[in-house]
CSV table of C-alpha atoms and ligand atoms in Angstrom, one decimal:
chain,number,residue,atom,x,y,z
N,171,MET,CA,-21.3,19.5,31.5
N,172,ALA,CA,-21.0,22.2,28.7
N,173,THR,CA,-22.4,21.5,25.4
N,174,THR,CA,-21.1,23.3,22.1
N,175,ASP,CA,-23.2,26.2,23.0
N,176,ASN,CA,-22.5,26.2,26.8
N,177,LEU,CA,-26.0,25.9,28.0
N,178,LYS,CA,-26.7,23.3,30.6
N,179,ARG,CA,-28.5,20.5,29.4
N,180,ARG,CA,-29.6,16.8,30.5
N,181,GLY,CA,-27.9,13.8,29.0
N,182,LEU,CA,-29.4,11.3,26.8
N,183,MET,CA,-29.4,7.5,26.4
N,184,PHE,CA,-28.3,6.7,22.7
N,185,ILE,CA,-29.3,3.2,21.8
N,186,LEU,CA,-27.6,1.7,18.8
N,187,SER,CA,-28.9,-1.7,18.0
N,188,SER,CA,-28.4,-3.8,15.1
N,189,PRO,CA,-28.2,-7.5,13.7
N,190,SER,CA,-24.3,-8.4,13.9
N,191,GLY,CA,-22.7,-7.7,10.6
N,192,ALA,CA,-24.4,-4.6,10.2
N,193,GLY,CA,-21.4,-2.3,11.1
N,194,LYS,CA,-22.4,-1.3,14.7
N,195,THR,CA,-19.5,-1.7,16.3
N,196,THR,CA,-17.4,0.4,13.9
N,197,ILE,CA,-20.2,3.1,14.1
N,198,ALA,CA,-20.0,3.1,17.8
N,199,ARG,CA,-16.0,3.4,17.9
N,200,LYS,CA,-16.3,6.3,15.4
N,201,LEU,CA,-19.0,8.2,17.8
N,202,LEU,CA,-17.0,7.9,20.9
N,203,ALA,CA,-13.5,8.8,19.3
N,204,GLY,CA,-15.2,12.0,18.2
N,205,ASP,CA,-17.4,13.0,20.8
N,206,GLY,CA,-16.4,14.2,24.4
N,207,ASP,CA,-19.5,14.2,25.7
N,208,LEU,CA,-20.4,10.7,25.0
N,209,ARG,CA,-19.4,7.7,27.0
N,210,MET,CA,-20.0,4.0,26.6
N,211,SER,CA,-22.3,2.1,28.8
N,212,VAL,CA,-20.5,-0.8,29.8
N,213,SER,CA,-22.8,-3.7,30.5
N,214,VAL,CA,-22.3,-6.6,32.8
N,215,THR,CA,-22.4,-10.1,31.3
N,216,THR,CA,-22.2,-13.7,32.1
N,217,ARG,CA,-21.0,-14.5,28.9
N,218,PRO,CA,-17.2,-15.7,28.8
N,219,MET,CA,-14.7,-13.3,27.7
N,220,ARG,CA,-13.5,-13.4,24.1
N,221,PRO,CA,-10.2,-13.0,22.9
N,222,GLY,CA,-8.8,-9.5,22.8
N,223,GLU,CA,-11.8,-8.1,25.1
N,224,ILE,CA,-10.7,-5.8,28.2
N,225,GLU,CA,-12.5,-6.3,31.6
N,226,GLY,CA,-14.2,-3.2,32.4
N,227,LYS,CA,-14.0,-1.7,28.9
N,228,ASP,CA,-16.0,-4.2,26.7
N,229,TYR,CA,-18.0,-5.6,29.8
N,230,ILE,CA,-17.9,-6.4,33.3
N,231,PHE,CA,-17.6,-9.9,33.2
N,232,VAL,CA,-19.3,-11.9,36.1
N,233,ASP,CA,-20.7,-15.6,37.0
N,234,ARG,CA,-24.2,-16.4,37.1
N,235,PRO,CA,-24.8,-16.2,40.7
N,236,THR,CA,-23.3,-12.6,40.9
N,237,PHE,CA,-25.4,-11.5,38.1
N,238,GLU,CA,-28.6,-13.1,39.7
N,239,ARG,CA,-27.7,-11.1,42.9
N,240,MET,CA,-27.2,-7.8,41.2
N,241,ALA,CA,-30.6,-8.3,39.6
N,242,ALA,CA,-32.3,-9.2,42.7
N,243,GLU,CA,-30.9,-5.9,44.2
N,244,GLU,CA,-32.0,-3.8,41.4
N,245,ALA,CA,-28.8,-2.9,40.3
N,246,PHE,CA,-29.7,-3.0,36.7
N,247,LEU,CA,-31.5,-0.2,34.7
N,248,GLU,CA,-32.4,-3.4,32.4
N,249,TRP,CA,-31.3,-6.8,31.6
N,250,ALA,CA,-32.0,-9.4,29.4
N,251,GLU,CA,-30.9,-13.0,28.4
N,252,VAL,CA,-29.4,-12.9,24.7
N,253,PHE,CA,-28.5,-16.3,23.2
N,254,GLY,CA,-28.0,-18.2,26.4
N,255,ASN,CA,-26.2,-15.5,28.3
N,256,PHE,CA,-27.1,-12.6,30.5
N,257,TYR,CA,-26.5,-9.1,29.9
N,258,GLY,CA,-27.5,-6.0,32.1
N,259,THR,CA,-26.9,-2.4,32.4
N,260,PRO,CA,-25.6,-1.3,35.7
N,261,LYS,CA,-27.8,1.7,36.9
N,262,ALA,CA,-25.6,3.7,39.2
N,263,GLN,CA,-23.3,5.7,36.7
N,264,ILE,CA,-26.0,6.6,34.2
N,265,LYS,CA,-28.4,8.3,36.4
N,266,ALA,CA,-25.6,10.7,38.0
N,267,GLY,CA,-24.0,11.3,34.6
N,268,LEU,CA,-27.4,12.0,32.7
N,269,LYS,CA,-27.9,14.8,35.3
N,270,GLU,CA,-24.6,16.1,34.9
N,271,GLY,CA,-25.1,16.4,30.9
N,272,GLN,CA,-23.2,13.1,30.2
N,273,ASP,CA,-24.7,11.4,27.2
N,274,PHE,CA,-24.4,7.4,27.1
N,275,LEU,CA,-24.0,5.2,24.1
N,276,PHE,CA,-25.8,1.8,24.6
N,277,ASP,CA,-25.0,-1.4,22.5
N,278,ILE,CA,-27.9,-3.2,23.6
N,279,ASP,CA,-30.6,-5.6,22.0
N,280,TRP,CA,-34.2,-4.8,21.5
N,281,GLN,CA,-35.2,-6.4,24.8
N,282,GLY,CA,-32.9,-3.9,26.7
N,283,THR,CA,-34.2,-1.0,24.4
N,284,GLN,CA,-37.8,-1.9,25.3
N,285,GLN,CA,-36.9,-1.9,28.9
N,286,LEU,CA,-35.0,1.3,28.8
N,287,TYR,CA,-37.8,3.0,26.9
N,288,GLN,CA,-40.3,2.0,29.3
N,289,ARG,CA,-38.3,3.3,32.4
N,290,ALA,CA,-37.0,6.6,31.0
N,291,GLU,CA,-38.8,7.2,27.7
N,292,ALA,CA,-37.9,11.0,27.7
N,293,ASP,CA,-34.1,10.3,27.8
N,294,VAL,CA,-33.9,7.6,25.2
N,295,VAL,CA,-33.0,7.8,21.6
N,296,ARG,CA,-33.3,4.6,19.7
N,297,VAL,CA,-31.4,4.1,16.6
N,298,PHE,CA,-31.5,0.8,14.6
N,299,LEU,CA,-29.0,0.0,11.8
N,300,LEU,CA,-29.9,-2.4,8.9
N,301,PRO,CA,-27.5,-3.9,6.8
N,302,PRO,CA,-27.8,-2.8,2.7
N,303,GLY,CA,-28.9,-6.2,1.8
N,304,ILE,CA,-29.3,-10.1,2.6
N,305,GLY,CA,-26.5,-10.8,0.4
N,306,GLU,CA,-24.2,-8.2,1.7
N,307,LEU,CA,-25.0,-9.6,5.1
N,308,GLU,CA,-24.3,-13.0,4.6
N,309,ARG,CA,-21.1,-12.2,3.0
N,310,ARG,CA,-20.1,-10.1,6.0
N,311,LEU,CA,-21.2,-13.0,8.4
N,312,SER,CA,-19.2,-15.6,6.6
N,313,SER,CA,-16.1,-13.3,5.9
N,314,ARG,CA,-14.0,-15.4,8.4
N,315,GLY,CA,-13.9,-18.1,5.7
N,316,THR,CA,-13.4,-20.8,8.3
N,317,ASP,CA,-16.9,-21.3,9.6
N,318,SER,CA,-19.0,-24.0,8.6
N,319,ALA,CA,-22.2,-23.5,6.5
N,320,GLU,CA,-24.2,-24.6,9.8
N,321,VAL,CA,-22.6,-21.6,11.7
N,322,ILE,CA,-23.4,-19.4,9.0
N,323,ALA,CA,-26.9,-20.2,8.6
N,324,GLY,CA,-27.1,-20.0,12.5
N,325,ARG,CA,-25.9,-16.3,12.5
N,326,MET,CA,-28.3,-15.6,9.4
N,327,ALA,CA,-31.3,-16.8,11.4
N,328,ARG,CA,-30.2,-14.7,14.5
N,329,ALA,CA,-29.7,-11.8,12.3
N,330,ARG,CA,-33.3,-12.1,10.4
N,331,SER,CA,-34.9,-12.4,14.1
N,332,GLU,CA,-33.2,-9.1,15.3
N,333,ILE,CA,-33.9,-7.2,12.2
N,334,SER,CA,-37.7,-8.2,12.8
N,335,HIS,CA,-37.5,-5.8,15.8
N,336,TRP,CA,-36.9,-2.8,13.6
N,337,ASP,CA,-40.1,-0.9,14.1
N,338,GLY,CA,-39.1,-0.4,17.9
N,339,TYR,CA,-36.9,2.3,17.2
N,340,ASP,CA,-37.2,6.0,16.4
N,341,TYR,CA,-34.5,6.0,13.6
N,342,VAL,CA,-33.7,3.3,11.1
N,343,VAL,CA,-30.6,3.8,9.1
N,344,VAL,CA,-29.3,1.6,6.2
N,345,ASN,CA,-25.5,1.2,6.4
N,346,ASP,CA,-24.6,1.0,2.7
N,347,ASP,CA,-21.6,3.2,3.2
N,348,ILE,CA,-19.8,3.4,6.6
N,349,ASP,CA,-19.0,7.1,6.2
N,350,ALA,CA,-22.3,8.3,5.0
N,351,CYS,CA,-24.0,5.9,8.0
N,352,PHE,CA,-21.9,7.7,10.3
N,353,ALA,CA,-22.6,11.0,9.5
N,354,LYS,CA,-26.1,10.4,9.5
N,355,VAL,CA,-26.1,8.7,13.1
N,356,ARG,CA,-23.9,11.8,14.3
N,357,THR,CA,-26.7,14.1,13.0
N,358,ILE,CA,-29.4,12.3,14.8
N,359,LEU,CA,-27.1,12.7,18.2
N,360,GLN,CA,-26.6,16.1,17.5
N,361,ALA,CA,-30.3,17.0,16.8
N,362,GLU,CA,-31.5,15.0,19.9
N,363,ARG,CA,-29.2,17.1,22.1
N,364,MET,CA,-31.0,20.4,20.9
N,365,ARG,CA,-34.4,19.4,22.0
N,366,ARG,CA,-35.9,22.0,24.1
N,367,ALA,CA,-36.7,19.6,26.8
N,368,ARG,CA,-33.1,18.4,27.1
N,369,GLN,CA,-31.6,21.9,27.4
N,370,THR,CA,-32.1,22.7,31.1
N,371,GLY,CA,-30.3,25.9,30.9
N,372,LEU,CA,-32.7,27.6,28.5
N,373,VAL,CA,-34.9,29.0,31.0
N,374,ASP,CA,-32.3,31.0,32.7
N,375,PHE,CA,-30.7,32.0,29.7
N,376,VAL,CA,-34.1,33.1,28.1
N,377,ARG,CA,-34.9,35.1,31.2
N,378,GLU,CA,-31.8,36.8,31.0
N,379,LEU,CA,-31.8,37.6,27.4
N,380,THR,CA,-35.8,39.3,28.1
N,381,ALA,CA,-34.9,40.7,31.1
N,382,GLY,CA,-35.6,44.7,31.6
N,383,GLY,CA,-37.6,44.8,28.6
G,580,5GP,P1,-22.2,-10.1,22.4
G,580,5GP,O1,-22.1,-11.3,23.4
G,580,5GP,O2,-21.9,-10.4,21.0
G,580,5GP,O3,-21.0,-8.9,22.9
G,580,5GP,O4,-23.5,-9.4,22.6
G,580,5GP,C1,-24.9,-9.9,22.1
G,580,5GP,C2,-25.9,-9.2,22.2
G,580,5GP,O5,-26.0,-8.5,23.7
G,580,5GP,C3,-25.9,-8.0,21.2
G,580,5GP,O6,-27.1,-7.9,20.5
G,580,5GP,C4,-25.7,-6.8,22.2
G,580,5GP,O7,-26.3,-5.5,21.9
G,580,5GP,C5,-26.5,-7.4,23.4
G,580,5GP,N1,-26.1,-6.7,24.7
G,580,5GP,C6,-25.0,-6.5,25.3
G,580,5GP,N2,-25.0,-5.7,26.4
G,580,5GP,C7,-26.4,-5.7,26.8
G,580,5GP,C8,-27.1,-5.2,27.8
G,580,5GP,O8,-26.6,-4.5,28.7
G,580,5GP,N3,-28.3,-5.5,27.7
G,580,5GP,C9,-29.2,-6.1,26.8
G,580,5GP,N4,-30.4,-6.0,26.7
G,580,5GP,N5,-28.6,-6.6,25.7
G,580,5GP,C10,-27.0,-6.2,25.6
């Protein structure tokens, strides 16, 4: 696949992790909307479908035995149990896509990030989003108004536990302004695409530039 400069390159795995309430979904949506080379990696999960979710777009929803069979058949690049449900990244589409210069966006937790990094360090870029402050996070997590204090406290505890994994990432961006945060994340993606090791077309290009001298 051509990049903006038309040189052949290898795709990358762009991981966005954050506690819920840090704006990850919005940033992911904006990235995907404005970038033809980036595709979402759709995970397989045993979690029940939520209202408004679309099979095959948000997740591939399966039952537990199916998930276990897929794991046994090594169909996943990584998988993890998150809050009592299983989530996994199917292998097939990713491997072929990377070779063709297709980039993939991953919305996975720190456990999946660790596994992907161990398996494919050179292809992985890890970005962690932080909320601007604990008060703001609490406000975002309780904005529905109908939730009980216990539910909100539970969400806050989860968020704190996710935040504790911030140092397993290459980039950490504080999301105090959605547009500014998006611009920073997009800059990271664009810069990472330019890494020499990913620009597989460079050797031939430079050979041509220097030929006949
Ligand atoms: P949710 O159920 O709210 O969609 O996602 C719960 C958590 O699971 C989020 O932190 C999300 O990043 C994580 N997650 C979603 N898909 C995967 C996956 O394929 N692998 C891993 N390790 N985590 C995932």
